[in-house]
Short mmCIF file of C-alpha atoms in Angstrom, two decimals:
data_model
loop_
_atom_site.label_atom_id
_atom_site.label_comp_id
_atom_site.label_asym_id
_atom_site.label_seq_id
_atom_site.Cartn_x
_atom_site.Cartn_y
_atom_site.Cartn_z
CA UNK A 1 201.58 113.61 64.91
CA UNK A 2 198.88 115.26 62.84
CA UNK A 3 199.17 117.89 60.52
CA UNK A 4 195.99 120.24 60.05
CA UNK A 5 194.59 121.07 56.78
CA UNK A 6 196.07 124.75 56.81
CA UNK A 7 199.66 122.76 57.16
CA UNK A 8 198.69 120.36 54.48
CA UNK A 9 197.88 123.12 52.00
CA UNK A 10 200.61 125.57 52.88
CA UNK A 11 203.27 122.36 52.28
CA UNK A 12 201.72 121.75 48.87
CA UNK A 13 201.68 126.15 48.05
CA UNK A 14 205.01 126.40 49.06
CA UNK A 15 205.94 123.18 46.60
CA UNK A 16 204.24 124.93 44.02
CA UNK A 17 205.72 128.36 44.70
CA UNK A 18 209.30 126.91 44.34
CA UNK A 19 208.33 124.61 41.17
CA UNK A 20 210.61 121.76 42.58
CA UNK A 21 209.77 117.78 42.28
CA UNK A 22 208.57 115.93 44.79
CA UNK A 23 211.96 113.83 44.82
CA UNK A 24 213.85 117.48 44.85
CA UNK A 25 211.44 118.32 47.89
CA UNK A 26 211.82 114.77 49.69
CA UNK A 27 215.57 115.23 49.64
CA UNK A 28 215.51 118.99 50.88
CA UNK A 29 213.48 118.04 53.57
CA UNK A 30 215.25 114.95 54.84
CA UNK A 31 212.14 112.20 54.28
CA UNK A 32 211.27 109.37 51.53
CA UNK A 33 210.07 110.25 48.34
CA UNK A 34 207.01 108.01 49.67
CA UNK A 35 206.36 109.67 52.88
CA UNK A 36 206.07 113.02 51.27
CA UNK A 37 203.52 111.44 48.50
CA UNK A 38 201.47 110.30 51.45
CA UNK A 39 201.54 113.87 53.01
CA UNK A 40 200.77 115.49 49.65
CA UNK A 41 197.76 113.19 48.96
CA UNK A 42 196.08 114.32 52.44
CA UNK A 43 197.73 111.75 55.05
CA UNK A 44 197.95 114.06 58.40
CA UNK A 45 199.16 111.32 60.77
CA UNK A 46 202.73 111.16 60.76
CA UNK A 47 205.51 110.34 63.03
CA UNK A 48 206.86 113.18 65.16
CA UNK A 49 210.22 113.41 63.30
CA UNK A 50 208.46 113.64 59.83
CA UNK A 51 206.32 116.33 61.29
CA UNK A 52 209.27 118.33 62.87
CA UNK A 53 211.03 118.10 59.51
CA UNK A 54 207.85 119.38 57.60
CA UNK A 55 207.35 122.30 59.94
CA UNK A 56 211.05 123.12 59.76
CA UNK A 57 211.19 123.52 56.06
CA UNK A 58 207.66 125.44 55.86
CA UNK A 59 209.15 127.85 58.52
CA UNK A 60 212.98 127.99 57.10
CA UNK A 61 212.01 131.17 55.32
CA UNK A 62 210.30 133.15 57.60
#
């Protein structure tokens, strides 16, 4: 599935607001650090499982 630019920005923004490392974030979301690194660098085509985990993490606090 493809992440939109807005979703990529939201992921980076929330990570920054929480002030957590990529390792901590990847563990919290349940994806590998490498996958998170690709996402944070702008790779927007991810597996459906990864997409769902990222989106669930984004909306977790809402």
